[in-house]
Amino acid sequence: MKVHLKQIPPQGLHLTGDEECPLQDLASEEIRCAGSLHYDIDVGVGDGGLWANGSLSQPMEMRCVSCLEKFVHEIRVSAFAVHTELPGPETVDLTPFMREDLLLNLPAHPHCDRDGDRVCKAKLIKAEQQDAKRKSDWSALDKLKLNR
Ligand SMILES: [Zn+2]
């Protein structure tokens, strides 16, 4: 997103809205944008630079490393902060900074149950297997008792 410096009043400016997902180029089988970037930031000019801080959120569809199912995870950057020198007289593009912060908050090993709103099938299967194993342990014990 480009910020027009002339539109920033001395006391700063509050910007909130949606932008095209800045991670489009990541698109693959494993990950892709699942909506637009939402930003809620304050920007201002001072000390010969532009500063911006606020929060970002970007829904991404990714594949769970355990069950291989796709799920949507919202990347949240709660402390987006930028201070950059003013490159030119007109505009500053904040997109590269937002992109970098989103990438930093991208889970390296995404699990579909990370947000707690669903149960990972891989874990369910594991739990069932453990359950079955526990039962067979007991039945072995039962047999021991019978043999006595
Ligand atoms: Zn999963």
PDB file of C-alpha atoms and ligand atoms in Angstrom:
ATOM      1  CA  MET A   1       0.000   0.000   0.000  1.00  0.00           C
ATOM      2  CA  LYS A   2       1.306   3.391  -0.916  1.00  0.00           C
ATOM      3  CA  VAL A   3       1.110   6.281   1.496  1.00  0.00           C
ATOM      4  CA  HIS A   4       0.954   9.740   0.019  1.00  0.00           C
ATOM      5  CA  LEU A   5       3.139  11.874   2.214  1.00  0.00           C
ATOM      6  CA  LYS A   6       1.276  15.064   1.405  1.00  0.00           C
ATOM      7  CA  GLN A   7      -1.896  13.546   2.795  1.00  0.00           C
ATOM      8  CA  ILE A   8      -0.347  12.945   6.198  1.00  0.00           C
ATOM      9  CA  PRO A   9      -1.159  15.790   8.588  1.00  0.00           C
ATOM     10  CA  PRO A  10       1.412  16.782  11.250  1.00  0.00           C
ATOM     11  CA  GLN A  11      -0.478  14.874  13.940  1.00  0.00           C
ATOM     12  CA  GLY A  12      -0.407  11.669  11.874  1.00  0.00           C
ATOM     13  CA  LEU A  13      -3.051   9.675  10.133  1.00  0.00           C
ATOM     14  CA  HIS A  14      -5.043   6.584  11.054  1.00  0.00           C
ATOM     15  CA  LEU A  15      -5.486   4.155   8.185  1.00  0.00           C
ATOM     16  CA  THR A  16      -7.696   1.119   8.197  1.00  0.00           C
ATOM     17  CA  GLY A  17      -8.907  -1.010   5.324  1.00  0.00           C
ATOM     18  CA  ASP A  18      -8.124  -3.907   3.070  1.00  0.00           C
ATOM     19  CA  GLU A  19      -5.442  -4.444   0.483  1.00  0.00           C
ATOM     20  CA  GLU A  20      -4.660  -7.129  -2.012  1.00  0.00           C
ATOM     21  CA  CYS A  21      -2.798 -10.011  -0.356  1.00  0.00           C
ATOM     22  CA  PRO A  22       0.930  -9.210  -0.624  1.00  0.00           C
ATOM     23  CA  LEU A  23       1.905 -12.885  -0.578  1.00  0.00           C
ATOM     24  CA  GLN A  24       0.359 -13.840  -3.928  1.00  0.00           C
ATOM     25  CA  ASP A  25       3.714 -14.975  -5.273  1.00  0.00           C
ATOM     26  CA  LEU A  26       3.940 -17.692  -2.593  1.00  0.00           C
ATOM     27  CA  ALA A  27       0.947 -19.465  -4.111  1.00  0.00           C
ATOM     28  CA  SER A  28       1.576 -23.207  -4.303  1.00  0.00           C
ATOM     29  CA  GLU A  29       0.022 -26.502  -3.322  1.00  0.00           C
ATOM     30  CA  GLU A  30       1.036 -25.834   0.266  1.00  0.00           C
ATOM     31  CA  ILE A  31      -0.027 -22.255   0.745  1.00  0.00           C
ATOM     32  CA  ARG A  32      -2.038 -19.487  -0.863  1.00  0.00           C
ATOM     33  CA  CYS A  33      -3.849 -16.285   0.008  1.00  0.00           C
ATOM     34  CA  ALA A  34      -7.366 -16.856   1.282  1.00  0.00           C
ATOM     35  CA  GLY A  35      -8.504 -13.260   1.312  1.00  0.00           C
ATOM     36  CA  SER A  36      -7.257  -9.735   1.477  1.00  0.00           C
ATOM     37  CA  LEU A  37      -4.871  -8.119   3.886  1.00  0.00           C
ATOM     38  CA  HIS A  38      -6.525  -6.114   6.630  1.00  0.00           C
ATOM     39  CA  TYR A  39      -4.566  -3.257   8.137  1.00  0.00           C
ATOM     40  CA  ASP A  40      -5.221  -0.927  11.022  1.00  0.00           C
ATOM     41  CA  ILE A  41      -2.297   1.430  11.355  1.00  0.00           C
ATOM     42  CA  ASP A  42      -1.190   4.897  12.310  1.00  0.00           C
ATOM     43  CA  VAL A  43       1.281   6.693  10.078  1.00  0.00           C
ATOM     44  CA  GLY A  44       3.151   9.912  10.579  1.00  0.00           C
ATOM     45  CA  VAL A  45       6.085  11.909   9.351  1.00  0.00           C
ATOM     46  CA  GLY A  46       8.848  13.081  11.647  1.00  0.00           C
ATOM     47  CA  ASP A  47      12.598  13.208  12.107  1.00  0.00           C
ATOM     48  CA  GLY A  48      13.094  13.053   8.353  1.00  0.00           C
ATOM     49  CA  GLY A  49      11.352   9.705   8.112  1.00  0.00           C
ATOM     50  CA  LEU A  50       8.042   8.004   7.919  1.00  0.00           C
ATOM     51  CA  TRP A  51       6.825   5.884  10.797  1.00  0.00           C
ATOM     52  CA  ALA A  52       3.926   3.492  10.876  1.00  0.00           C
ATOM     53  CA  ASN A  53       2.597   1.160  13.513  1.00  0.00           C
ATOM     54  CA  GLY A  54      -0.484  -0.900  14.082  1.00  0.00           C
ATOM     55  CA  SER A  55      -1.776  -4.335  13.299  1.00  0.00           C
ATOM     56  CA  LEU A  56      -2.199  -6.537  10.247  1.00  0.00           C
ATOM     57  CA  SER A  57      -4.116  -9.702   9.534  1.00  0.00           C
ATOM     58  CA  GLN A  58      -3.960 -11.901   6.482  1.00  0.00           C
ATOM     59  CA  PRO A  59      -5.923 -15.142   6.021  1.00  0.00           C
ATOM     60  CA  MET A  60      -3.891 -17.849   4.310  1.00  0.00           C
ATOM     61  CA  GLU A  61      -4.899 -21.305   3.222  1.00  0.00           C
ATOM     62  CA  MET A  62      -2.221 -23.803   4.143  1.00  0.00           C
ATOM     63  CA  ARG A  63      -1.759 -27.509   4.428  1.00  0.00           C
ATOM     64  CA  CYS A  64      -1.534 -29.182   7.822  1.00  0.00           C
ATOM     65  CA  VAL A  65       1.776 -31.019   8.225  1.00  0.00           C
ATOM     66  CA  SER A  66       0.066 -33.763  10.246  1.00  0.00           C
ATOM     67  CA  CYS A  67      -3.123 -34.656   8.400  1.00  0.00           C
ATOM     68  CA  LEU A  68      -2.297 -32.939   5.068  1.00  0.00           C
ATOM     69  CA  GLU A  69      -5.701 -31.267   4.986  1.00  0.00           C
ATOM     70  CA  LYS A  70      -6.013 -27.669   3.922  1.00  0.00           C
ATOM     71  CA  PHE A  71      -7.189 -25.103   6.421  1.00  0.00           C
ATOM     72  CA  VAL A  72      -7.327 -21.335   6.694  1.00  0.00           C
ATOM     73  CA  HIS A  73      -5.109 -19.657   9.221  1.00  0.00           C
ATOM     74  CA  GLU A  74      -5.127 -15.939   9.812  1.00  0.00           C
ATOM     75  CA  ILE A  75      -1.644 -14.525  10.178  1.00  0.00           C
ATOM     76  CA  ARG A  76      -1.816 -11.771  12.761  1.00  0.00           C
ATOM     77  CA  VAL A  77       0.837  -9.151  13.215  1.00  0.00           C
ATOM     78  CA  SER A  78      -0.137  -7.267  16.345  1.00  0.00           C
ATOM     79  CA  ALA A  79       2.892  -4.993  16.514  1.00  0.00           C
ATOM     80  CA  PHE A  80       3.600  -3.907  12.983  1.00  0.00           C
ATOM     81  CA  ALA A  81       6.142  -1.094  13.220  1.00  0.00           C
ATOM     82  CA  VAL A  82       8.100   0.681  10.551  1.00  0.00           C
ATOM     83  CA  HIS A  83      10.448   3.610  10.554  1.00  0.00           C
ATOM     84  CA  THR A  84      11.914   4.433   7.212  1.00  0.00           C
ATOM     85  CA  GLU A  85      13.714   7.313   5.642  1.00  0.00           C
ATOM     86  CA  LEU A  86      11.769   9.281   3.100  1.00  0.00           C
ATOM     87  CA  PRO A  87      12.954   8.075  -0.285  1.00  0.00           C
ATOM     88  CA  GLY A  88      11.219  10.614  -2.467  1.00  0.00           C
ATOM     89  CA  PRO A  89       8.898  13.567  -2.197  1.00  0.00           C
ATOM     90  CA  GLU A  90       5.639  11.798  -2.987  1.00  0.00           C
ATOM     91  CA  THR A  91       4.871   8.337  -1.694  1.00  0.00           C
ATOM     92  CA  VAL A  92       6.187   5.545   0.470  1.00  0.00           C
ATOM     93  CA  ASP A  93       5.180   1.981  -0.292  1.00  0.00           C
ATOM     94  CA  LEU A  94       4.498   0.075   2.916  1.00  0.00           C
ATOM     95  CA  THR A  95       3.777  -3.219   1.123  1.00  0.00           C
ATOM     96  CA  PRO A  96       7.334  -4.627   1.360  1.00  0.00           C
ATOM     97  CA  PHE A  97       7.358  -3.962   5.124  1.00  0.00           C
ATOM     98  CA  MET A  98       3.957  -5.579   5.600  1.00  0.00           C
ATOM     99  CA  ARG A  99       5.020  -8.521   3.480  1.00  0.00           C
ATOM    100  CA  GLU A 100       8.133  -9.039   5.564  1.00  0.00           C
ATOM    101  CA  ASP A 101       6.216  -8.985   8.852  1.00  0.00           C
ATOM    102  CA  LEU A 102       3.620 -11.416   7.528  1.00  0.00           C
ATOM    103  CA  LEU A 103       6.346 -13.780   6.364  1.00  0.00           C
ATOM    104  CA  LEU A 104       7.988 -13.614   9.796  1.00  0.00           C
ATOM    105  CA  ASN A 105       4.711 -14.697  11.366  1.00  0.00           C
ATOM    106  CA  LEU A 106       4.034 -17.473   8.919  1.00  0.00           C
ATOM    107  CA  PRO A 107       4.051 -20.824  10.744  1.00  0.00           C
ATOM    108  CA  ALA A 108       6.925 -22.989   9.483  1.00  0.00           C
ATOM    109  CA  HIS A 109       5.093 -26.207  10.346  1.00  0.00           C
ATOM    110  CA  PRO A 110       1.381 -25.393  10.154  1.00  0.00           C
ATOM    111  CA  HIS A 111      -0.994 -27.527  12.194  1.00  0.00           C
ATOM    112  CA  CYS A 112      -4.709 -27.267  11.429  1.00  0.00           C
ATOM    113  CA  ASP A 113      -5.611 -27.279  15.140  1.00  0.00           C
ATOM    114  CA  ARG A 114      -3.303 -24.391  16.026  1.00  0.00           C
ATOM    115  CA  ASP A 115      -6.190 -21.967  16.431  1.00  0.00           C
ATOM    116  CA  GLY A 116      -8.078 -24.432  18.597  1.00  0.00           C
ATOM    117  CA  ASP A 117     -11.194 -24.361  16.426  1.00  0.00           C
ATOM    118  CA  ARG A 118     -10.773 -27.857  15.005  1.00  0.00           C
ATOM    119  CA  VAL A 119      -9.271 -31.186  15.891  1.00  0.00           C
ATOM    120  CA  CYS A 120      -6.499 -32.508  13.686  1.00  0.00           C
ATOM    121  CA  LYS A 121      -7.465 -35.855  12.162  1.00  0.00           C
ATOM    122  CA  ALA A 122      -3.903 -37.101  12.487  1.00  0.00           C
ATOM    123  CA  LYS A 123      -4.113 -36.586  16.256  1.00  0.00           C
ATOM    124  CA  LEU A 124      -7.506 -38.283  16.415  1.00  0.00           C
ATOM    125  CA  ILE A 125      -6.117 -41.353  14.684  1.00  0.00           C
ATOM    126  CA  LYS A 126      -3.117 -41.351  17.010  1.00  0.00           C
ATOM    127  CA  ALA A 127      -5.410 -41.137  20.041  1.00  0.00           C
ATOM    128  CA  GLU A 128      -7.508 -44.012  18.712  1.00  0.00           C
ATOM    129  CA  GLN A 129      -4.413 -46.110  18.142  1.00  0.00           C
ATOM    130  CA  GLN A 130      -3.221 -45.411  21.670  1.00  0.00           C
ATOM    131  CA  ASP A 131      -6.653 -46.282  22.947  1.00  0.00           C
ATOM    132  CA  ALA A 132      -6.625 -49.555  21.048  1.00  0.00           C
ATOM    133  CA  LYS A 133      -3.151 -50.319  22.339  1.00  0.00           C
ATOM    134  CA  ARG A 134      -4.215 -49.640  25.908  1.00  0.00           C
ATOM    135  CA  LYS A 135      -7.158 -52.008  25.481  1.00  0.00           C
ATOM    136  CA  SER A 136      -4.951 -54.757  24.076  1.00  0.00           C
ATOM    137  CA  ASP A 137      -2.581 -54.274  27.025  1.00  0.00           C
ATOM    138  CA  TRP A 138      -5.492 -54.831  29.347  1.00  0.00           C
ATOM    139  CA  SER A 139      -6.700 -57.896  27.488  1.00  0.00           C
ATOM    140  CA  ALA A 140      -3.179 -59.332  27.751  1.00  0.00           C
ATOM    141  CA  LEU A 141      -3.377 -58.732  31.485  1.00  0.00           C
ATOM    142  CA  ASP A 142      -6.785 -60.384  31.587  1.00  0.00           C
ATOM    143  CA  LYS A 143      -5.369 -63.443  29.870  1.00  0.00           C
ATOM    144  CA  LEU A 144      -2.565 -63.592  32.414  1.00  0.00           C
ATOM    145  CA  LYS A 145      -5.106 -63.621  35.193  1.00  0.00           C
ATOM    146  CA  LEU A 146      -7.091 -66.376  33.493  1.00  0.00           C
ATOM    147  CA  ASN A 147      -4.008 -68.529  33.075  1.00  0.00           C
ATOM    148  CA  ARG A 148      -3.270 -68.484  36.766  1.00  0.00           C
TER     149      ARG A 148
HETATM  150 ZN    ZN B   1      -4.240 -31.507  10.748  1.00  0.00          ZN
END
